[in-house]
Coordinates of C-alpha atoms in Angstrom, one line a residue:
Chain A
M133 CA -21.1 75.1 69.6
R134 CA -18.5 76.8 71.6
L135 CA -17.5 80.5 71.1
L136 CA -14.0 81.1 72.1
K137 CA -13.0 84.7 72.6
T138 CA -9.5 84.6 74.1
I139 CA -6.4 82.7 73.1
E140 CA -6.3 81.2 76.7
E141 CA -9.8 79.8 76.3
A142 CA -9.0 78.4 72.8
K143 CA -5.9 76.7 74.1
A144 CA -7.8 75.2 76.9
Y145 CA -10.4 73.9 74.6
I146 CA -7.9 72.4 72.1
K147 CA -6.1 70.8 75.0
E148 CA -9.3 68.9 76.0
V149 CA -9.9 67.9 72.4
K150 CA -6.3 66.7 72.0
T151 CA -6.3 64.8 75.3
A152 CA -9.4 63.0 74.1
G153 CA -7.4 61.8 71.0
R154 CA -9.6 63.7 68.6
S155 CA -8.3 64.9 65.3
V156 CA -8.7 68.7 64.6
G157 CA -9.8 70.3 61.3
F158 CA -9.3 74.0 61.0
V159 CA -10.8 76.7 58.8
P160 CA -9.3 80.2 59.3
T161 CA -11.7 82.9 57.9
M162 CA -12.3 86.7 58.2
G163 CA -15.9 86.0 58.8
Y164 CA -18.9 87.3 56.9
L165 CA -19.3 83.6 55.9
H166 CA -20.5 82.6 52.5
E167 CA -21.0 79.2 50.8
G168 CA -17.4 79.1 49.9
H169 CA -16.4 79.1 53.6
L170 CA -19.2 76.7 54.5
Q171 CA -17.8 74.3 51.8
L172 CA -14.5 74.3 53.7
M173 CA -16.3 73.5 56.9
K174 CA -18.3 70.7 55.4
V175 CA -15.2 69.0 54.1
A176 CA -13.5 69.5 57.4
R177 CA -16.6 68.0 59.1
R178 CA -16.3 64.9 56.9
E179 CA -12.5 64.4 57.5
C180 CA -12.0 65.4 61.2
D181 CA -13.3 64.5 64.7
T182 CA -13.5 68.2 65.7
V183 CA -13.9 71.2 63.5
I184 CA -12.8 74.6 64.6
I185 CA -13.0 77.8 62.7
S186 CA -11.6 81.2 63.3
I187 CA -13.2 84.5 62.6
F188 CA -10.7 87.3 62.6
V189 CA -10.4 90.4 60.3
N190 CA -6.6 90.5 60.5
P191 CA -5.5 94.2 60.5
I192 CA -1.9 93.5 59.5
Q193 CA -2.8 92.0 56.1
F194 CA -4.5 95.1 55.1
G195 CA -2.6 98.1 53.6
V196 CA -3.2 101.6 54.8
N197 CA -5.7 102.5 52.1
E198 CA -7.4 99.3 52.0
D199 CA -10.8 98.2 53.4
Y200 CA -9.9 96.9 57.0
D201 CA -12.5 99.3 58.6
K202 CA -15.4 98.8 56.2
Y203 CA -14.7 94.9 55.9
P204 CA -18.1 93.3 56.5
R205 CA -18.6 91.8 60.0
D206 CA -21.5 89.9 61.4
L207 CA -20.5 87.4 64.2
T208 CA -24.0 86.4 65.2
R209 CA -25.0 85.4 61.7
D210 CA -21.5 83.7 61.2
C211 CA -22.0 81.6 64.3
E212 CA -25.4 80.5 63.1
L213 CA -24.1 79.5 59.8
A214 CA -21.1 77.6 61.3
A215 CA -23.4 75.8 63.7
S216 CA -25.6 74.8 60.7
V217 CA -22.7 72.9 59.2
G218 CA -21.7 71.1 62.3
V219 CA -18.8 73.3 63.5
D220 CA -17.7 72.5 67.0
A221 CA -16.1 75.8 68.0
V222 CA -15.6 79.3 66.7
F223 CA -12.4 81.2 67.8
A224 CA -13.2 84.9 67.4
P225 CA -10.5 87.0 69.2
T226 CA -10.2 90.8 69.2
A227 CA -7.3 92.5 67.4
A228 CA -5.9 93.5 70.8
E229 CA -5.9 89.9 71.9
M230 CA -4.0 88.8 68.7
Y231 CA -1.6 91.8 68.6
P232 CA -1.1 93.2 72.1
S233 CA 0.9 96.3 72.6
G234 CA 4.6 95.8 71.6
Y235 CA 3.8 92.9 69.2
A236 CA 6.9 92.5 67.0
T237 CA 7.2 89.1 65.3
F238 CA 6.5 88.5 61.6
L239 CA 7.0 85.8 59.0
E240 CA 8.1 86.3 55.4
V241 CA 8.0 83.8 52.6
E242 CA 10.3 85.2 49.9
G243 CA 9.9 84.8 46.2
L244 CA 6.3 83.6 46.1
T245 CA 5.0 86.7 47.8
E246 CA 6.6 89.1 45.3
K247 CA 4.2 88.2 42.5
L248 CA 0.5 88.8 41.8
C249 CA -1.3 90.0 44.9
G250 CA 2.0 90.5 46.7
L251 CA 2.9 93.2 44.2
S252 CA -0.4 95.1 44.5
R253 CA -0.6 94.7 48.3
P254 CA 2.9 95.1 49.9
G255 CA 3.0 93.5 53.2
H256 CA -0.2 91.6 52.7
F257 CA 1.3 88.0 52.7
R258 CA 3.5 89.0 55.6
G259 CA 0.3 89.6 57.5
V260 CA -1.2 86.5 56.2
T261 CA 1.7 84.2 57.2
T262 CA 2.0 85.8 60.6
V263 CA -1.6 85.5 61.6
V264 CA -1.9 81.9 60.1
T265 CA 1.2 80.9 62.2
K266 CA -0.3 82.3 65.3
L267 CA -3.7 80.6 64.6
F268 CA -1.9 77.3 63.8
N269 CA -0.1 77.5 67.1
I270 CA -3.3 78.2 69.0
V271 CA -5.5 75.7 67.3
Q272 CA -2.8 73.0 66.5
P273 CA -4.9 71.5 63.7
D274 CA -4.1 68.2 62.0
I275 CA -5.6 69.6 58.8
A276 CA -6.1 73.2 57.7
Y277 CA -8.5 74.0 54.9
F278 CA -8.2 76.9 52.5
G279 CA -10.2 77.9 49.4
Q280 CA -8.5 77.8 46.0
K281 CA -10.0 81.3 45.3
D282 CA -7.0 82.6 47.2
A283 CA -4.6 80.5 45.1
Q284 CA -1.4 82.5 45.9
Q285 CA -2.4 82.5 49.7
V286 CA -2.6 78.6 49.5
L287 CA 0.8 78.3 47.8
V288 CA 2.4 80.7 50.2
I289 CA 1.0 78.9 53.2
K290 CA 1.9 75.5 51.9
K291 CA 5.5 76.7 51.3
M292 CA 5.6 78.1 54.9
V293 CA 4.3 74.9 56.4
A294 CA 6.9 72.9 54.5
D295 CA 9.8 75.3 55.1
L296 CA 9.2 75.6 58.8
N297 CA 8.3 71.8 59.3
M298 CA 5.0 72.6 60.8
N299 CA 3.0 69.6 62.0
L300 CA -0.1 69.8 59.9
T301 CA -1.5 69.1 56.4
V302 CA -2.9 72.1 54.2
K303 CA -5.7 71.1 52.0
T304 CA -7.1 73.2 49.2
V305 CA -10.9 73.2 48.4
E306 CA -12.3 74.2 45.0
T307 CA -13.7 77.7 44.6
V308 CA -17.4 78.0 45.1
R309 CA -19.2 80.2 42.5
E310 CA -22.6 81.9 42.2
A311 CA -24.9 80.4 39.5
D312 CA -23.4 82.7 36.9
G313 CA -19.8 82.0 37.7
L314 CA -18.8 84.8 40.0
A315 CA -16.5 83.4 42.7
M316 CA -18.0 83.7 46.2
S317 CA -16.3 86.5 48.2
S318 CA -17.3 88.6 51.2
R319 CA -16.3 91.6 49.2
N320 CA -19.0 90.9 46.6
T321 CA -21.4 92.6 49.2
Y322 CA -19.6 95.9 48.2
L323 CA -21.1 95.6 44.6
N324 CA -24.1 97.5 43.4
K325 CA -26.4 95.9 40.8
E326 CA -24.4 97.2 37.8
E327 CA -21.1 96.3 39.3
R328 CA -22.4 92.8 40.2
Q329 CA -23.1 92.3 36.5
A330 CA -19.8 93.8 35.4
A331 CA -18.0 91.5 37.9
L332 CA -18.7 88.6 35.7
V333 CA -15.9 89.7 33.5
L334 CA -13.3 88.0 35.8
Y335 CA -14.9 84.5 35.3
K336 CA -15.5 85.1 31.6
S337 CA -11.9 86.1 31.0
L338 CA -10.7 82.9 32.8
Q339 CA -13.0 80.8 30.7
K340 CA -11.7 82.6 27.5
A341 CA -8.1 81.7 28.7
R342 CA -9.0 78.1 29.4
D343 CA -10.9 77.7 26.0
M344 CA -7.9 79.1 24.1
I345 CA -5.5 76.8 25.9
R346 CA -7.7 73.8 25.3
A347 CA -7.8 74.7 21.6
G348 CA -4.0 74.5 21.6
E349 CA -2.8 78.1 22.3
R350 CA 0.6 77.8 24.2
Q351 CA 1.8 81.5 24.1
K352 CA 1.1 83.2 27.5
S353 CA 1.2 86.7 25.9
R354 CA -1.6 85.8 23.4
V355 CA -3.8 84.4 26.2
I356 CA -3.2 87.4 28.5
A357 CA -3.9 89.8 25.6
A358 CA -7.2 88.1 25.0
M359 CA -8.2 88.3 28.6
E360 CA -7.2 91.9 28.9
A361 CA -9.2 92.9 25.8
L362 CA -12.3 91.2 27.3
I363 CA -11.9 93.0 30.5
K364 CA -11.1 96.4 28.9
A365 CA -14.4 96.1 27.1
E366 CA -16.2 96.3 30.4
P367 CA -16.4 100.1 31.5
L368 CA -16.8 99.4 35.2
A369 CA -13.7 97.2 35.3
R370 CA -10.0 98.2 35.8
I371 CA -7.2 95.6 35.7
D372 CA -4.9 95.3 38.6
Y373 CA -3.1 92.3 37.2
V374 CA -3.6 89.4 34.8
D375 CA -0.9 86.8 34.8
I376 CA -0.2 83.2 34.1
L377 CA 2.6 81.5 36.3
S378 CA 3.8 78.0 37.1
I379 CA 2.6 76.0 40.0
P380 CA 3.8 75.7 42.8
D381 CA 6.7 78.1 42.5
L382 CA 5.0 80.9 40.6
R383 CA 7.8 81.3 38.0
D384 CA 7.3 83.4 34.9
I385 CA 6.6 81.2 31.9
E386 CA 6.1 82.2 28.3
E387 CA 5.3 78.7 26.9
L388 CA 2.3 77.3 28.8
K389 CA 2.9 73.7 29.9
G390 CA 2.8 71.7 33.1
E391 CA 0.6 72.9 36.0
I392 CA -0.2 76.6 35.6
L393 CA -2.1 79.2 37.5
I394 CA -4.2 81.8 35.5
A395 CA -4.8 84.5 38.0
L396 CA -6.3 88.0 37.9
A397 CA -7.3 91.0 40.1
V398 CA -9.7 93.4 38.8
Y399 CA -11.3 96.5 40.3
I400 CA -15.0 96.6 39.7
G401 CA -15.8 100.2 40.7
N402 CA -13.9 100.6 44.0
T403 CA -14.0 96.9 44.8
R404 CA -10.9 94.7 44.1
L405 CA -12.0 91.2 43.2
I406 CA -9.6 88.2 42.5
D407 CA -10.2 84.9 40.8
N408 CA -8.1 82.1 39.2
F409 CA -8.1 78.8 37.4
M410 CA -5.5 76.1 37.9
L411 CA -4.9 74.1 34.8
E412 CA -2.7 71.1 33.8
V413 CA -1.5 71.7 30.2
Chain B
M258 CA 21.2 57.3 73.1
R259 CA 19.6 57.8 69.7
L260 CA 21.2 59.8 66.9
L261 CA 18.7 61.3 64.5
K262 CA 20.0 62.6 61.2
T263 CA 16.8 63.5 59.3
I264 CA 13.7 65.5 60.1
E265 CA 11.6 62.5 59.3
E266 CA 13.5 60.4 61.8
A267 CA 13.3 63.0 64.4
K268 CA 9.6 63.5 64.0
A269 CA 9.0 59.7 64.2
Y270 CA 10.9 59.5 67.3
I271 CA 9.1 62.5 68.9
K272 CA 5.8 61.0 67.9
E273 CA 6.7 57.8 69.9
V274 CA 7.7 59.9 72.9
K275 CA 4.6 62.1 72.8
T276 CA 2.4 59.1 72.3
A277 CA 3.8 57.6 75.5
G278 CA 2.8 60.7 77.3
R279 CA 6.4 61.7 78.1
S280 CA 7.4 65.5 78.5
V281 CA 10.1 66.7 76.2
G282 CA 13.0 68.9 77.2
F283 CA 15.0 70.4 74.4
V284 CA 18.5 72.0 74.3
P285 CA 19.4 73.5 70.9
T286 CA 23.1 73.8 70.3
M287 CA 25.7 74.4 67.6
G288 CA 27.7 71.5 69.0
Y289 CA 31.4 71.5 70.2
L290 CA 29.8 71.1 73.6
H291 CA 31.2 72.6 76.8
E292 CA 30.2 72.6 80.4
G293 CA 27.7 75.4 79.7
H294 CA 25.8 73.2 77.2
L295 CA 26.0 70.2 79.5
Q296 CA 24.5 72.4 82.3
L297 CA 21.4 73.0 80.2
M298 CA 21.1 69.3 79.5
K299 CA 21.4 68.5 83.3
V300 CA 18.6 70.9 84.1
A301 CA 16.5 69.4 81.3
R302 CA 17.3 66.0 82.6
R303 CA 16.0 66.9 86.0
E304 CA 12.8 68.6 84.7
C305 CA 11.7 66.4 81.8
D306 CA 11.0 62.7 80.9
T307 CA 12.8 62.9 77.7
V308 CA 15.8 65.1 76.8
I309 CA 16.6 65.8 73.2
I310 CA 19.4 68.1 72.0
S311 CA 20.1 69.3 68.5
I312 CA 23.6 69.8 67.1
F313 CA 23.5 72.1 64.1
V314 CA 25.8 74.8 63.0
N315 CA 23.2 77.0 61.4
P316 CA 24.5 78.7 58.2
I317 CA 21.8 81.5 57.9
Q318 CA 22.8 83.0 61.3
F319 CA 26.3 83.7 60.2
G320 CA 27.3 86.7 58.2
V321 CA 29.3 86.4 55.0
N322 CA 32.6 87.2 56.7
E323 CA 32.0 85.3 59.8
D324 CA 33.3 81.9 61.0
Y325 CA 30.7 79.5 59.7
D326 CA 33.3 77.4 57.8
K327 CA 35.8 77.3 60.6
Y328 CA 33.3 77.0 63.6
P329 CA 34.5 73.9 65.5
R330 CA 32.7 70.6 65.0
D331 CA 33.1 67.2 66.6
L332 CA 29.9 65.1 66.5
T333 CA 31.5 61.9 68.0
R334 CA 32.9 63.8 71.1
D335 CA 29.5 65.7 71.4
C336 CA 27.5 62.4 71.4
E337 CA 29.7 61.0 74.2
L338 CA 29.3 64.1 76.2
A339 CA 25.5 64.2 75.7
A340 CA 25.2 60.5 76.6
S341 CA 27.3 61.1 79.8
V342 CA 24.6 63.5 81.1
G343 CA 21.7 61.3 80.2
V344 CA 20.5 62.8 77.0
D345 CA 17.9 60.5 75.2
A346 CA 18.4 61.7 71.6
V347 CA 20.7 63.9 69.5
F348 CA 19.1 65.6 66.4
A349 CA 22.0 66.4 64.0
P350 CA 20.8 67.2 60.6
T351 CA 22.8 68.5 57.6
A352 CA 22.4 72.0 56.3
A353 CA 20.8 70.6 53.1
E354 CA 18.2 68.7 55.2
M355 CA 17.3 71.9 57.1
Y356 CA 17.5 74.4 54.1
P357 CA 16.7 72.4 50.9
S358 CA 17.0 74.1 47.6
G359 CA 14.4 76.9 47.3
Y360 CA 14.0 77.4 51.0
A361 CA 12.3 80.7 51.4
T362 CA 10.6 81.2 54.9
F363 CA 12.1 83.5 57.6
L364 CA 11.1 85.0 60.9
E365 CA 11.8 88.5 62.3
V366 CA 11.4 89.8 65.8
E367 CA 11.5 93.6 65.3
G368 CA 13.0 96.1 67.8
L369 CA 14.8 93.7 70.1
T370 CA 17.0 92.5 67.2
E371 CA 18.1 96.0 66.2
K372 CA 20.4 96.4 69.3
L373 CA 23.7 94.9 70.6
C374 CA 24.6 91.8 68.5
G375 CA 21.9 92.6 66.0
L376 CA 23.7 95.8 65.1
S377 CA 27.0 94.1 64.7
R378 CA 25.6 91.1 62.9
P379 CA 22.8 92.0 60.5
G380 CA 20.6 89.1 59.8
H381 CA 22.0 87.0 62.7
F382 CA 18.7 87.0 64.8
R383 CA 16.6 86.3 61.7
G384 CA 18.7 83.2 61.2
V385 CA 18.4 82.2 64.9
T386 CA 14.6 82.7 65.1
T387 CA 14.1 80.8 61.8
V388 CA 16.2 77.8 62.8
V389 CA 14.8 77.8 66.4
T390 CA 11.2 77.8 65.0
K391 CA 12.1 74.9 62.7
L392 CA 13.6 73.0 65.5
F393 CA 10.7 73.7 67.8
N394 CA 8.3 72.4 65.2
I395 CA 10.4 69.3 64.7
V396 CA 11.1 68.5 68.4
Q397 CA 7.8 70.0 69.9
P398 CA 9.4 70.5 73.3
D399 CA 7.5 71.3 76.4
I400 CA 10.4 73.2 77.7
A401 CA 13.4 74.6 75.7
Y402 CA 16.6 75.6 77.5
F403 CA 18.9 78.4 76.6
G404 CA 22.1 79.8 78.3
Q405 CA 22.0 83.3 79.7
K406 CA 25.4 84.0 78.0
D407 CA 23.3 84.7 74.8
A408 CA 21.1 87.0 76.7
Q409 CA 19.8 88.9 73.8
Q410 CA 19.1 85.5 72.0
V411 CA 17.0 84.4 74.9
L412 CA 15.0 87.7 75.0
V413 CA 14.3 87.6 71.2
I414 CA 13.3 83.9 71.5
K415 CA 11.0 84.5 74.4
K416 CA 9.4 87.4 72.6
M417 CA 8.9 85.2 69.4
V418 CA 7.3 82.4 71.5
A419 CA 4.9 84.8 73.2
D420 CA 4.0 86.8 70.0
L421 CA 3.4 83.6 67.9
N422 CA 1.6 81.8 70.8
M423 CA 3.9 78.9 70.6
N424 CA 3.1 75.9 72.9
L425 CA 6.3 75.7 75.0
T426 CA 8.1 77.3 77.9
V427 CA 11.6 78.9 77.4
K428 CA 13.9 78.6 80.4
T429 CA 17.1 80.4 80.8
V430 CA 20.1 78.8 82.6
E431 CA 22.9 80.8 84.2
T432 CA 26.2 81.3 82.4
V433 CA 28.8 78.7 83.3
R434 CA 32.3 80.2 83.6
E435 CA 35.9 78.9 83.7
A436 CA 37.6 79.2 87.2
D437 CA 39.0 82.6 86.4
G438 CA 35.5 83.9 85.2
L439 CA 35.7 83.6 81.3
A440 CA 32.3 82.6 80.1
M441 CA 32.3 79.1 78.5
S442 CA 32.0 79.4 74.7
S443 CA 32.9 77.1 71.8
R444 CA 34.7 80.0 70.3
N445 CA 37.2 80.0 73.3
T446 CA 39.0 77.3 71.4
Y447 CA 40.1 80.0 68.8
L448 CA 42.2 81.8 71.5
N449 CA 46.0 81.4 71.9
K450 CA 47.6 81.5 75.3
E451 CA 48.0 85.4 75.4
E452 CA 44.5 85.9 74.0
R453 CA 43.0 83.5 76.6
Q454 CA 44.5 85.7 79.2
A455 CA 43.4 88.9 77.6
A456 CA 39.8 87.5 77.2
L457 CA 39.4 87.9 81.0
V458 CA 38.8 91.6 80.4
L459 CA 35.1 90.9 79.5
Y460 CA 34.3 89.4 82.9
K461 CA 36.4 92.0 84.7
S462 CA 34.7 94.9 83.1
L463 CA 31.3 93.2 84.0
Q464 CA 32.5 92.9 87.6
K465 CA 33.5 96.5 87.5
A466 CA 30.1 97.6 86.3
R467 CA 28.4 95.6 89.0
D468 CA 30.7 96.9 91.7
M469 CA 30.0 100.5 90.7
I470 CA 26.2 100.0 90.6
R471 CA 26.3 98.2 93.9
A472 CA 28.2 101.2 95.2
G473 CA 25.3 103.5 94.2
E474 CA 26.3 104.6 90.7
R475 CA 23.1 105.1 88.5
Q476 CA 24.4 107.0 85.5
K477 CA 24.7 104.5 82.5
S478 CA 27.3 106.7 80.8
R479 CA 29.7 106.6 83.8
V480 CA 29.5 102.8 84.1
I481 CA 30.1 102.3 80.5
A482 CA 33.1 104.7 80.4
A483 CA 34.7 102.7 83.2
M484 CA 34.1 99.4 81.4
E485 CA 35.5 100.8 78.2
A486 CA 38.6 102.3 79.9
L487 CA 39.4 98.8 81.4
I488 CA 38.9 97.1 78.0
K489 CA 41.0 99.7 76.1
A490 CA 43.8 99.1 78.6
E491 CA 44.1 95.6 77.2
P492 CA 46.1 95.7 74.0
L493 CA 44.7 92.5 72.4
A494 CA 41.0 93.7 73.0
R495 CA 38.9 95.8 70.6
I496 CA 35.4 96.8 71.6
D497 CA 32.5 95.8 69.4
Y498 CA 29.9 97.2 71.8
V499 CA 29.3 97.9 75.4
D500 CA 25.8 98.7 76.5
I501 CA 23.3 98.7 79.3
L502 CA 19.7 98.3 78.4
S503 CA 16.3 97.5 80.1
I504 CA 15.1 94.0 80.4
P505 CA 13.0 92.5 78.7
D506 CA 12.5 95.2 76.0
L507 CA 16.1 96.3 75.6
R508 CA 15.2 100.0 75.8
D509 CA 17.9 102.7 76.0
I510 CA 18.1 103.9 79.6
E511 CA 20.3 106.6 81.1
E512 CA 19.3 106.1 84.7
L513 CA 20.0 102.6 85.9
K514 CA 17.0 101.2 87.6
G515 CA 14.8 98.1 87.4
E516 CA 16.0 95.0 85.7
I517 CA 19.0 95.8 83.4
L518 CA 21.3 93.9 81.0
I519 CA 25.0 94.9 81.0
A520 CA 26.3 93.5 77.7
L521 CA 29.4 93.6 75.7
A522 CA 31.1 92.0 72.7
V523 CA 34.7 92.4 72.4
Y524 CA 37.2 91.2 69.8
I525 CA 40.2 89.3 71.3
G526 CA 42.6 89.2 68.4
N527 CA 40.2 87.9 65.7
T528 CA 37.8 86.2 68.0
R529 CA 34.6 88.0 68.9
L530 CA 33.4 87.1 72.4
I531 CA 30.3 88.1 74.2
D532 CA 29.3 88.2 77.9
N533 CA 26.7 89.8 80.1
F534 CA 25.3 90.3 83.6
M535 CA 21.6 90.7 84.4
L536 CA 21.0 92.9 87.5
E537 CA 18.1 94.1 89.5
V538 CA 18.8 97.7 90.5

């Protein structure tokens, strides 16, 4: 497995791959890999000739009071894990390599980014779309793989790719969960034992919503009230948002029908976790 | 010569060209072609296997009170002119093809776009960088050619290409002028006979600045004062801006040294014209 540290190295490697006529599957990550990431790589491995992942904790998608500095990092372990699922190359640039002094170009996807995580984290998606565009230009993938856990991120990136006529396909891979239902996340490492138990409330509230809708409930407000009641009963939990919106345009809906996203962000202690279900009603 | 009307047609054509291993030279234009545009195409013809131009009057780079509706258009004549200099394909999409309902993605280059034309035309460069990114993704050129007449546009696009790690080279081609020095522009067609004569004041003021600097003047304020005096002596002219900035970062400078851009925008009657000189002091 190749470890590519600079953009120039990465571009040279991609050029070789492309010249050999090989298809490129790409998994962008912030590292500290878990089974959710590895699942993306395994799908890419099945579908593409060459699999490249990036490991880059992207400073511009973090707010000033967020966890950029303490975000977990372990490149050695990450490279071992990537190699174990057959990844061909890891692109792991420094922040200075990606954003040299005087860096000035940013992308915005309007509308979609003003809901859910976009409200709680101003500038977050601007940072995401900017870094993903850079990574796409460097890696030039045929297919890029994203986890459904970051549902809004996937919708924003798909919209950007369509709007800007980018030459690749974005594929979404189902959320991987722990045995008890907690969505895999690098941020789960922040949780102590009590918090880990309390964090289950995200998955439970999503199950509650799904059960209500399956039983015939179509009023968004009633579903959300039930989810919120469940979360508020957990002393270590504090709601950031709980919402149900249409897919793919994230419109507000009161009557639940068509393709919908049930999404929530909840602080467990100081750790902000997100999760979601997509349903066809 | 091929006329490509849709993005799908254009992408299919480019795929053929790329598969054949041919290099692509690209000249984005808003049409109503003049000798300045043709010069870009001739350079592309010399340097690349396949030459593609786009003709698209981009609505999102025009302000609400600007000349989008009356901007001159003549696709038949443009295609004849493009064919006459050996262009292989013209991509001429509709506005609805480029910006379908719900379009939401935009690019911003900070800093550079807040000077000169960016001050007079808020949102203009956001429109330019967005459409150029779309066109680059559709045409996938090896080299894109821009005229030096739009000096700030070239600097902004070069910055965007570098910042976003785009896979192409941007080349600047010298401004083509009428016999008396007026820079070629599609907007020159707006001028009546008296205005056409008055429009010479842009070139004359640039010559004045160059002569002063060649004679040893290094104070920006004195050069600008002389340029403004010359323009104010012309009754049909009204200054939008006259400025001298550093290249490539468009920093304010008082002492003229290094690579500098002398740029101005002047209304002649109702027509806003721009011109510039780049000098090494």
